[in-house]
Structure formats: C-alpha cells, structure tokens
mmCIF file with all atom_site columns, C-alpha atoms and ligand atoms in Angstrom:
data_model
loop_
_atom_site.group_PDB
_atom_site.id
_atom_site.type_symbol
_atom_site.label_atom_id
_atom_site.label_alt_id
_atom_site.label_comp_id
_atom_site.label_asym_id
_atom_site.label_entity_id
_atom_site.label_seq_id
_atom_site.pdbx_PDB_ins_code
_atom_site.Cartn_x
_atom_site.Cartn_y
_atom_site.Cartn_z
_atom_site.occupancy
_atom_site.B_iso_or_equiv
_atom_site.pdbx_formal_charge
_atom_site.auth_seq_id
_atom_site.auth_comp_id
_atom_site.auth_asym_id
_atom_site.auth_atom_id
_atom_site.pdbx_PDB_model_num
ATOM   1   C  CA  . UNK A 1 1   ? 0.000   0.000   0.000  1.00 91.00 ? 30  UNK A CA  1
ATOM   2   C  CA  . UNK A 1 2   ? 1.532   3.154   -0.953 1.00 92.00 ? 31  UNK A CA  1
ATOM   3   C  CA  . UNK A 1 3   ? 0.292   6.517   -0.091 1.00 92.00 ? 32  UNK A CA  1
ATOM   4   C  CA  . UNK A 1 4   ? 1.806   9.938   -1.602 1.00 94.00 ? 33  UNK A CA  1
ATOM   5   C  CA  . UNK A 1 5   ? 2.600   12.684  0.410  1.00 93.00 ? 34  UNK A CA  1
ATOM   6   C  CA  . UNK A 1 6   ? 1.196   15.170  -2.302 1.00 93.00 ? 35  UNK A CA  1
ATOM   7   C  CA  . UNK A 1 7   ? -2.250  13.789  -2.088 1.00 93.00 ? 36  UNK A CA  1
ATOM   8   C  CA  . UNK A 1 8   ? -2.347  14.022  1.390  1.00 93.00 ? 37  UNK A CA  1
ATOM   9   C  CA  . UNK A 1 9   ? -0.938  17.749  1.757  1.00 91.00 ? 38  UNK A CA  1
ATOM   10  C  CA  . UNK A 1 10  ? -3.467  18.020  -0.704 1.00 92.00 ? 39  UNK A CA  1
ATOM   11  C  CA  . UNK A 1 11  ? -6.007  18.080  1.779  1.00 90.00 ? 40  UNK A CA  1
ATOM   12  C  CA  . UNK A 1 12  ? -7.651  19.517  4.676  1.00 88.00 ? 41  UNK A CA  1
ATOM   13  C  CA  . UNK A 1 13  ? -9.228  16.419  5.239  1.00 93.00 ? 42  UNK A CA  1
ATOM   14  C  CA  . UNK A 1 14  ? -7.417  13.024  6.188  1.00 95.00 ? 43  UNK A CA  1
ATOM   15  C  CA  . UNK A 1 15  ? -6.976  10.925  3.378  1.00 96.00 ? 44  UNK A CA  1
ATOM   16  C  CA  . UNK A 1 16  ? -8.629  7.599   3.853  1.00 96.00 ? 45  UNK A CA  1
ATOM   17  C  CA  . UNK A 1 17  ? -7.823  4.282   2.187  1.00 95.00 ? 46  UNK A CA  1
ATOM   18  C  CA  . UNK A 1 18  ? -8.288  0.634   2.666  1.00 97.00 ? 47  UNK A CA  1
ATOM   19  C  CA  . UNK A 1 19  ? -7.243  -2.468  0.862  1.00 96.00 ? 48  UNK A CA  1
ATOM   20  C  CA  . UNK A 1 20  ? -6.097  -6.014  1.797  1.00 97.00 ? 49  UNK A CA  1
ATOM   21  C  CA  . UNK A 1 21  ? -2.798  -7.454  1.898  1.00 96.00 ? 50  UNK A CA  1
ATOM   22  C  CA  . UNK A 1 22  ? -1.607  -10.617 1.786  1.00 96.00 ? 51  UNK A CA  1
ATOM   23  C  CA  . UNK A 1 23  ? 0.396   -11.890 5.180  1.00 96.00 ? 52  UNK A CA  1
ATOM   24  C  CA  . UNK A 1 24  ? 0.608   -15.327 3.862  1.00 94.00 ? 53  UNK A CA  1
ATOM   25  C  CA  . UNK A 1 25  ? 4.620   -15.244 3.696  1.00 93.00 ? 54  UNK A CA  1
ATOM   26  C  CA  . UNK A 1 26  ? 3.912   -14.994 7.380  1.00 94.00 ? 55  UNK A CA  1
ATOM   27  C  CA  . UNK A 1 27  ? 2.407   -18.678 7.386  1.00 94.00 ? 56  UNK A CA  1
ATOM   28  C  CA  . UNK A 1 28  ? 5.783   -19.792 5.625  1.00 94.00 ? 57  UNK A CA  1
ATOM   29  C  CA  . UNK A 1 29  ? 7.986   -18.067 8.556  1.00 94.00 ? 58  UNK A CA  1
ATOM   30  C  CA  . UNK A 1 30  ? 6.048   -19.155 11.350 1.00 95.00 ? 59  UNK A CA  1
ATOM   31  C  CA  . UNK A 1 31  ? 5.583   -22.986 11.845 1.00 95.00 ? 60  UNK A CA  1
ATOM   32  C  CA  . UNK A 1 32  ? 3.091   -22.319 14.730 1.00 96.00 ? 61  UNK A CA  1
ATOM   33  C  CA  . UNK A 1 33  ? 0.920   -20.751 11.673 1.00 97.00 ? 62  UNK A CA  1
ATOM   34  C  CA  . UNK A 1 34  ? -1.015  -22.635 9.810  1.00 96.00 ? 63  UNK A CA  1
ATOM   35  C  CA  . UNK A 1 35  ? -3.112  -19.987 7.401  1.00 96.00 ? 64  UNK A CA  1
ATOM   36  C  CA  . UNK A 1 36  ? -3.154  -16.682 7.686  1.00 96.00 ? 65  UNK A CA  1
ATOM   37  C  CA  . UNK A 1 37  ? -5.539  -14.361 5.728  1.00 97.00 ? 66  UNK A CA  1
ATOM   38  C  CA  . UNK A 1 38  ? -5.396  -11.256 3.745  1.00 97.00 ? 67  UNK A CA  1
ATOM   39  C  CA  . UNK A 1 39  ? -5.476  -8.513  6.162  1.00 97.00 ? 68  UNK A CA  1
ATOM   40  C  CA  . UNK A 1 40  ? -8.519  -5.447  5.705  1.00 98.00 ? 69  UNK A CA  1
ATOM   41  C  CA  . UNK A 1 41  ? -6.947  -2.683  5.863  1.00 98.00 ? 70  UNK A CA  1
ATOM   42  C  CA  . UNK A 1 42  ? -8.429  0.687   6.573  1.00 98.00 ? 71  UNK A CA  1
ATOM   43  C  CA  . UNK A 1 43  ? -6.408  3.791   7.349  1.00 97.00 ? 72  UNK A CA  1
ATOM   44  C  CA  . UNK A 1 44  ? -6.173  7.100   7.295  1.00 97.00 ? 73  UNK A CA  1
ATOM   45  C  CA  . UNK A 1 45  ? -3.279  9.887   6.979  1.00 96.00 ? 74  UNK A CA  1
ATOM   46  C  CA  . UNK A 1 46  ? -2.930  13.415  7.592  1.00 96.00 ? 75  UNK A CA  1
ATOM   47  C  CA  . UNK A 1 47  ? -0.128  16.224  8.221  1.00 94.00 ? 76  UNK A CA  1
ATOM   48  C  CA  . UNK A 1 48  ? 0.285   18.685  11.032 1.00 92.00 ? 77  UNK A CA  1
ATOM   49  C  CA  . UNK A 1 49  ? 3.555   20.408  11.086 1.00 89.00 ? 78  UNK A CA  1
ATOM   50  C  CA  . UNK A 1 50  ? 5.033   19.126  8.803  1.00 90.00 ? 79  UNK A CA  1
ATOM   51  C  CA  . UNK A 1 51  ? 4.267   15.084  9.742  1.00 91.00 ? 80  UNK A CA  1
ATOM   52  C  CA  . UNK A 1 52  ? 1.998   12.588  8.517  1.00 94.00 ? 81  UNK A CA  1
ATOM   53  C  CA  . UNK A 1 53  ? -0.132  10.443  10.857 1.00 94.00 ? 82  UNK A CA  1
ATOM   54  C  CA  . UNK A 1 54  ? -1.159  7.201   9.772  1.00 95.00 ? 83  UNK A CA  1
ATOM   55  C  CA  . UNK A 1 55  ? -3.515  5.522   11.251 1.00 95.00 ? 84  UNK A CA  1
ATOM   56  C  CA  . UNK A 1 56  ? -5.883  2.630   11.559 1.00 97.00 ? 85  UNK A CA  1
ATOM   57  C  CA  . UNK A 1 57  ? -6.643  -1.138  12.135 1.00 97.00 ? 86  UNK A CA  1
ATOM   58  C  CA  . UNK A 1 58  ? -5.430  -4.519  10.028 1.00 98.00 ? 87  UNK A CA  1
ATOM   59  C  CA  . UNK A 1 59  ? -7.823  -7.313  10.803 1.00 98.00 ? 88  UNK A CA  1
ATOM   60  C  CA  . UNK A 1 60  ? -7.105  -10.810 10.295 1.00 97.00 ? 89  UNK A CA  1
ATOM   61  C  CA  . UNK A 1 61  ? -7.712  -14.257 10.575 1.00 97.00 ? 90  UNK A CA  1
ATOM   62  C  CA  . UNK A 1 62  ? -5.057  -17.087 11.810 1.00 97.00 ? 91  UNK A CA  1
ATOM   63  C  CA  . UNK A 1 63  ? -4.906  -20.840 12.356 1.00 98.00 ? 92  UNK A CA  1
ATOM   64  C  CA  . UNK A 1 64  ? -2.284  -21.721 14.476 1.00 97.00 ? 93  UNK A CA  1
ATOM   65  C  CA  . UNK A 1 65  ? -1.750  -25.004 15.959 1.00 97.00 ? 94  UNK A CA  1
ATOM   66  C  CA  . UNK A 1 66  ? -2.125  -25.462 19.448 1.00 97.00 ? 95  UNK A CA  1
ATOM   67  C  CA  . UNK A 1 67  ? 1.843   -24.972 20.944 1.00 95.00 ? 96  UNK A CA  1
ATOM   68  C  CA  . UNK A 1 68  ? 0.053   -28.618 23.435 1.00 95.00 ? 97  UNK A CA  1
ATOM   69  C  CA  . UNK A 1 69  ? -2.290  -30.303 21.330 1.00 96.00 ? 98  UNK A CA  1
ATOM   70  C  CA  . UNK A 1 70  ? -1.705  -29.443 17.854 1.00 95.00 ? 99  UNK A CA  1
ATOM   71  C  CA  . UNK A 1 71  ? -5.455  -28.807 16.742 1.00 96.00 ? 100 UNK A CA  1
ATOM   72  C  CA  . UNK A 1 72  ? -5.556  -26.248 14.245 1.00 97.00 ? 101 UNK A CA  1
ATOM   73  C  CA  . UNK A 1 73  ? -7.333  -23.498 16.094 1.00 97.00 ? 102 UNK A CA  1
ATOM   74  C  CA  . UNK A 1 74  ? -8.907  -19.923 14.403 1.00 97.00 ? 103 UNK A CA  1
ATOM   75  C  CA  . UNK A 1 75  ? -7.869  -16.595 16.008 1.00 96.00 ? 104 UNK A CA  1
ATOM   76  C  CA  . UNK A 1 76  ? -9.387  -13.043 14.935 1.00 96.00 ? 105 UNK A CA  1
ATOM   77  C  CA  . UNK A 1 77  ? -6.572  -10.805 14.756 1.00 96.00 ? 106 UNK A CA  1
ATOM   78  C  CA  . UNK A 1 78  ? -7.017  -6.961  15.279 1.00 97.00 ? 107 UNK A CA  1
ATOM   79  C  CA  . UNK A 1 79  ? -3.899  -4.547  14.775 1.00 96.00 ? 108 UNK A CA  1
ATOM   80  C  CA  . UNK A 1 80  ? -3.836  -1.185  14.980 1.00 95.00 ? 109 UNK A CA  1
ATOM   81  C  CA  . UNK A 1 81  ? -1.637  0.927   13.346 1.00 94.00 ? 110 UNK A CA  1
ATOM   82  C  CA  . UNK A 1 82  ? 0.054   4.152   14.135 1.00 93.00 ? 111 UNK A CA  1
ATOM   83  C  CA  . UNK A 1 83  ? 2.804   5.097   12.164 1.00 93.00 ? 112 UNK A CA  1
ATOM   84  C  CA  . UNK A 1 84  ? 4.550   9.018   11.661 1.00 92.00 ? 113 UNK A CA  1
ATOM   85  C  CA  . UNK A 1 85  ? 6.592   10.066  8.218  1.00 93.00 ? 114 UNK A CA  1
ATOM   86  C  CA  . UNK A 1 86  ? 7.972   13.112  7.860  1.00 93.00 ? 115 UNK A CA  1
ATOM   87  C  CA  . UNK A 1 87  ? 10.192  14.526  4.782  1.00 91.00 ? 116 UNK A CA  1
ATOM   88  C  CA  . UNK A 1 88  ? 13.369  16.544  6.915  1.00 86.00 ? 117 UNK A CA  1
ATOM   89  C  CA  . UNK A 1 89  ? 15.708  14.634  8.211  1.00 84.00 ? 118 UNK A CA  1
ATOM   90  C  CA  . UNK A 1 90  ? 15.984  17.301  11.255 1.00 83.00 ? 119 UNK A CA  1
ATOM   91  C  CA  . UNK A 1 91  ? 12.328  15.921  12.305 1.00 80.00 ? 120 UNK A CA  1
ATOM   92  C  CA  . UNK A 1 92  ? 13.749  12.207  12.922 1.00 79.00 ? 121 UNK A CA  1
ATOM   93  C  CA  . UNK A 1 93  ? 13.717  11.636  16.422 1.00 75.00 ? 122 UNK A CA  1
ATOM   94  C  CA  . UNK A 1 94  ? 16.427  8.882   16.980 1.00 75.00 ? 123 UNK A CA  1
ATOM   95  C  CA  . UNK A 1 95  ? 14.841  7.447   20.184 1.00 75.00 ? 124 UNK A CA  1
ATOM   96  C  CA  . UNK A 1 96  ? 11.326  7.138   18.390 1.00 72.00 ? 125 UNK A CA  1
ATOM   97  C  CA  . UNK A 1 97  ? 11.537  4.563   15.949 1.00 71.00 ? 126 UNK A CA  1
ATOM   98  C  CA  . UNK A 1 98  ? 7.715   5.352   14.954 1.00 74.00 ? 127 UNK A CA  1
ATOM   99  C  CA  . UNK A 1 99  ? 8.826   7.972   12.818 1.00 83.00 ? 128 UNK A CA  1
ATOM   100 C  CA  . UNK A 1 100 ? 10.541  7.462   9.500  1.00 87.00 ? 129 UNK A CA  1
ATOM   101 C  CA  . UNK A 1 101 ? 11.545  9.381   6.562  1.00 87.00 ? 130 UNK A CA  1
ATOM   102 C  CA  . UNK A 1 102 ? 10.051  9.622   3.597  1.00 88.00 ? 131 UNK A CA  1
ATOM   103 C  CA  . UNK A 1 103 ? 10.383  11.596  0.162  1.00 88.00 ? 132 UNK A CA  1
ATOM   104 C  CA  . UNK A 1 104 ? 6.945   11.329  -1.360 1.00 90.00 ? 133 UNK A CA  1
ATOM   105 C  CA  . UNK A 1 105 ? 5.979   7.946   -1.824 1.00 92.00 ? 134 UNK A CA  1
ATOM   106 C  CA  . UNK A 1 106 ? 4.912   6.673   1.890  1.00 92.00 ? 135 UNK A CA  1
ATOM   107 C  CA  . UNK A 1 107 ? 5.367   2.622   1.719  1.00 93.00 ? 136 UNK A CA  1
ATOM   108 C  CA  . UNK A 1 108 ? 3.439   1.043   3.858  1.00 94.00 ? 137 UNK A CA  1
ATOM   109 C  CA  . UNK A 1 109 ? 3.713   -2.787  3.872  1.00 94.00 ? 138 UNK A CA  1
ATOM   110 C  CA  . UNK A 1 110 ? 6.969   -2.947  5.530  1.00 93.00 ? 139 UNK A CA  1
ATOM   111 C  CA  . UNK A 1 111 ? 5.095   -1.569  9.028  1.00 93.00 ? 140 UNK A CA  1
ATOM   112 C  CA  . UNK A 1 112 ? 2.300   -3.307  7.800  1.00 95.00 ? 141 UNK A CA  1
ATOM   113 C  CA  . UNK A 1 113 ? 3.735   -6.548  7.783  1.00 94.00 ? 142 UNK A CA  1
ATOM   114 C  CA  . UNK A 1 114 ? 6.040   -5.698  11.105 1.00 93.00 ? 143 UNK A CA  1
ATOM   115 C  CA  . UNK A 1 115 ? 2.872   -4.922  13.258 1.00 93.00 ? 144 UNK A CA  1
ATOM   116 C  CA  . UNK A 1 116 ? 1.568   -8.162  12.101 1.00 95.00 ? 145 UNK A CA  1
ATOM   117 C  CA  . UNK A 1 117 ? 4.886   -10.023 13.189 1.00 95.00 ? 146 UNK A CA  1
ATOM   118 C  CA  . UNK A 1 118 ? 4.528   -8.045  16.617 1.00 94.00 ? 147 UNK A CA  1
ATOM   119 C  CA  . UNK A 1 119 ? 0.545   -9.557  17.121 1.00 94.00 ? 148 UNK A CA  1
ATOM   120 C  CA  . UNK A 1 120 ? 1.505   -13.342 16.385 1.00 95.00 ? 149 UNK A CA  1
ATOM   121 C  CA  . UNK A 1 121 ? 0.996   -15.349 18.948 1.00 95.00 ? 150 UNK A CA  1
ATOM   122 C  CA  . UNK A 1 122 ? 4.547   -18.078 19.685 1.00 94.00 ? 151 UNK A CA  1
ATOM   123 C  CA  . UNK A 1 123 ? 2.681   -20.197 22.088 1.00 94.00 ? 152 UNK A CA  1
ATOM   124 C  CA  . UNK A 1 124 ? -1.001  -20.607 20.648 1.00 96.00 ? 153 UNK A CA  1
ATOM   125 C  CA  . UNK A 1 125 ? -3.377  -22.640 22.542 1.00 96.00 ? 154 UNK A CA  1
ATOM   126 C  CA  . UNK A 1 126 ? -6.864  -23.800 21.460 1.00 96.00 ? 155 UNK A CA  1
ATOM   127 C  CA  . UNK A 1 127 ? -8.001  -22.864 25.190 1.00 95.00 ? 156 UNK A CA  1
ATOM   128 C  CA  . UNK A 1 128 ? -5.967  -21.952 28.120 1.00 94.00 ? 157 UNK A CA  1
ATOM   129 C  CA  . UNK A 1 129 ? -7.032  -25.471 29.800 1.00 96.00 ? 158 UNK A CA  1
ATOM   130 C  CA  . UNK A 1 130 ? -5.731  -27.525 27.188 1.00 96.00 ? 159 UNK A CA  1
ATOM   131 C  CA  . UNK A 1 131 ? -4.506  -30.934 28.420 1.00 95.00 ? 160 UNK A CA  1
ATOM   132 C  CA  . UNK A 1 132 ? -2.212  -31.451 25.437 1.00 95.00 ? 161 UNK A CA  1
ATOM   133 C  CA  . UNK A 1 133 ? -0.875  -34.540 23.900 1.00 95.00 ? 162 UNK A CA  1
ATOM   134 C  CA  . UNK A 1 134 ? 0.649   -37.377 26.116 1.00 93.00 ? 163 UNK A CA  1
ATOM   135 C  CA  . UNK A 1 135 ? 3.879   -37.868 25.959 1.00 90.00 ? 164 UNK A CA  1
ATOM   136 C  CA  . UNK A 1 136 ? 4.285   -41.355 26.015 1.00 91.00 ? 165 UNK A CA  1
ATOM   137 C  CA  . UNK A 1 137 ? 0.822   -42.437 23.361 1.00 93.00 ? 166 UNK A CA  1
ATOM   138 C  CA  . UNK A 1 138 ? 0.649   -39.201 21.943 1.00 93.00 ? 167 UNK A CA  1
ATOM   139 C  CA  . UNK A 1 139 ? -2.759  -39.023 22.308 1.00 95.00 ? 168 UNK A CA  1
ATOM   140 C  CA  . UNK A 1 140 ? -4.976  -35.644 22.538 1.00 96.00 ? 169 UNK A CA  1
ATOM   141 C  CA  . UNK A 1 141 ? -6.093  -35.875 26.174 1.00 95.00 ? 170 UNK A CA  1
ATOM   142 C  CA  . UNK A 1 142 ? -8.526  -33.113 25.336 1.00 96.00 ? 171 UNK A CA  1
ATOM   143 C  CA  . UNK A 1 143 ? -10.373 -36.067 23.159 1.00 95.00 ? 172 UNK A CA  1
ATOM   144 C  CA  . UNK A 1 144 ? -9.122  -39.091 24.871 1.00 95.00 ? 173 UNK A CA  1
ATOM   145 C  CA  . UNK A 1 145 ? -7.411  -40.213 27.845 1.00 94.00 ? 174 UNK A CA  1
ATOM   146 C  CA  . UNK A 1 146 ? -4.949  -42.483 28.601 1.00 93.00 ? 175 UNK A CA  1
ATOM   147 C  CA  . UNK A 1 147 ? -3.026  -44.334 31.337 1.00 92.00 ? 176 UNK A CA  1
ATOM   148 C  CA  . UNK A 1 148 ? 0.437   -43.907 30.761 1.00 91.00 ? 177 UNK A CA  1
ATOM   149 C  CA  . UNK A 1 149 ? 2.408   -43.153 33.470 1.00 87.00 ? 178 UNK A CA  1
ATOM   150 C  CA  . UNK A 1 150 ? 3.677   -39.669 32.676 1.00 79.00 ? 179 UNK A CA  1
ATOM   151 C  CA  . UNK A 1 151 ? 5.538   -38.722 36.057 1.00 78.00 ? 180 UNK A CA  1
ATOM   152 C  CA  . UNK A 1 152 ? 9.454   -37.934 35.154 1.00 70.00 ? 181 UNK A CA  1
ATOM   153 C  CA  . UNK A 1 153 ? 11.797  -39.191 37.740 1.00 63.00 ? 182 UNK A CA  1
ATOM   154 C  CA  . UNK A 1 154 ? 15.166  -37.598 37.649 1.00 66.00 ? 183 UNK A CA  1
ATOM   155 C  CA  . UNK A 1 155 ? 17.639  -40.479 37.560 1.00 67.00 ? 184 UNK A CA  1
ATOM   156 C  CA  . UNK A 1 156 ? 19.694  -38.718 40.134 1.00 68.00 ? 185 UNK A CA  1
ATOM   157 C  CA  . UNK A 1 157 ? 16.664  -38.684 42.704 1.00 65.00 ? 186 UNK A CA  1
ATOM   158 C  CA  . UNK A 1 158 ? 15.365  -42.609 41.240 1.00 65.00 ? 187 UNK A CA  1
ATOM   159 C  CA  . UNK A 1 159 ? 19.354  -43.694 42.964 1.00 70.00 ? 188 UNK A CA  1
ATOM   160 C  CA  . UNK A 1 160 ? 18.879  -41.456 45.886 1.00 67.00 ? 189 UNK A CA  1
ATOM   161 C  CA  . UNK A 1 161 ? 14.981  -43.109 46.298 1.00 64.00 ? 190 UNK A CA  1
ATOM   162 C  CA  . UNK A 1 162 ? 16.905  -46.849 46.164 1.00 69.00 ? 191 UNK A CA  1
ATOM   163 C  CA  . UNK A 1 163 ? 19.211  -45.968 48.483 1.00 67.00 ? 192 UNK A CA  1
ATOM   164 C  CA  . UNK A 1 164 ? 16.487  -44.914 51.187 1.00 65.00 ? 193 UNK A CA  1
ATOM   165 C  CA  . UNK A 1 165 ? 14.952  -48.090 50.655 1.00 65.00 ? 194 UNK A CA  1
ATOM   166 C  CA  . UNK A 1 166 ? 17.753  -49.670 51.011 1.00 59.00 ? 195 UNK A CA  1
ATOM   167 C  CA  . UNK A 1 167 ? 18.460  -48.103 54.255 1.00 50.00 ? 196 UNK A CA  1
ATOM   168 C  CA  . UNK A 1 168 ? 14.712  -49.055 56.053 1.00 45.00 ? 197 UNK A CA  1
HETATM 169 ZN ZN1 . ZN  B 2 .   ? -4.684  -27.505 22.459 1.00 94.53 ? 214 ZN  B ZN1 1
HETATM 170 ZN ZN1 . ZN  B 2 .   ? -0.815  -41.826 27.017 1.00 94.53 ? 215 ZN  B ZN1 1
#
C-alpha cells in the first residue's frame, strides 16, 4: 500500500484508504501458523507540522496449531496501526523509531507486515485449559485419555529413592 505525500498535503481532510494485503509469507515463517488471511486494511493519513499520521486497524484471521495439542485453532486478529513520516531529516527523532523518513511515496507494507509479526501469537493454545498430547501415546487428552504413566523421575533422585529403601 503506498500513499503519496502530495495527495495528502493536498487536503484539509485526512486521506482515507483501505485495501487487503496478503500476510501469507507470514504462514511460511512461522511454523506455529497454519493460514493466515489477507489482512482489511483501513487507514487514514494526515499532516500537522510538517508530519503525517497514519492511522488505523489490520484485521485478520489465523490458524495456528495449538503450541500442546496441535489442533488447528482460528484466532481473529485486530492490529492497529500508528505510524509518523515526515520529509526533513531534522524531524527524525532517533529514540522514536515510529517515525521514519520519507520523500513522497509513503510505503506502507513494511510496518504493515512488522505490526503483524509483533501480534503473532509463539505459544497458541486452542483454550488456556488444554490438556495437550501425552507424551508417552501421543494421544490428545482433550479427546481421549490415557493411562500412561507420565511422572518424570530424575535419575539422580530414582538412585537417591533406592538408596532410602535400602536403608529401612
Ligand atoms: Zn490444544
Ligand atoms: Zn498416554
């Protein structure tokens, strides 16, 4: 999405615009991501002294898998979206890196795609009280359940257990 900085200095108005945009490289980076829609995107851009606002929502739709169970599980994402251009370099604040410089052409997809990144989620869960998978049958104990016996015993404390015995 590109807006120009001529059309918006153009007017007194903000300058609205909204199209979609494909995240699906996303899907391809993220292993955890199993589909990700084409974002909506609506926003709007306007200049005060001398720097454009841009702002508005992405909305999307991801299937992760569950980070326990693996069960492909549907999120509604909403993202908003601030970003500040401005055209002199004197106006770049160093410690806010929500301002960037521009000439005329204002790119968007780069922070576009970069607020997406920031909303993914790197431990999705299809509920928060999912059981996840056994580790010994690999079954989803959400679905099924099992009787494996799951308890871990340290090695070091299994010796130190015999030699307790041992000692009654
Ligand atoms: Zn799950
Ligand atoms: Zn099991």
């Amino acid at each position: 999405m590109i807006l120009r900085w001529r059309d918006v200095s153009d007017h007194t108005e903000p300058v609205c615009l909204e199209d979609s945009f494909d995240l699906s490289r996303l899907a391809e980076e993220h292993s955890q991501i199993a589909q990700i829609d084409p974002a909506h995107v609506a926003v709007c851009a306007s200049i005060h002294d001398q720097m454009c606002t841009i702002q508005g929502q992405m909305d999307t739709r991801i299937t992760y898998y569950c980070s326990r169970c693996l069960t492909p599980t549907v999120q509604l994402v909403a993202v908003a979206v601030v970003e500040r251009f401005v055209q002199d370099p004197d106006k770049v604040d160093e410690d806010d890196d929500q301002v960037h410089l521009v000439s005329d052409a204002i790119e968007l997809d780069p922070y576009l795609e970069q607020a997406a990144v920031l909303a993914i989620s790197y431990r999705p869960l299809c509920s928060d009280s999912c059981q996840g998978l056994c580790p010994v049958c690999g079954i989803n104990k959400n679905v099924q359940t099992c009787t494996c016996d799951t308890r871990r015993v340290d090695p070091r404390l299994a010796d130190l257990a015999k030699f307790f015995q041992q000692d009654e």
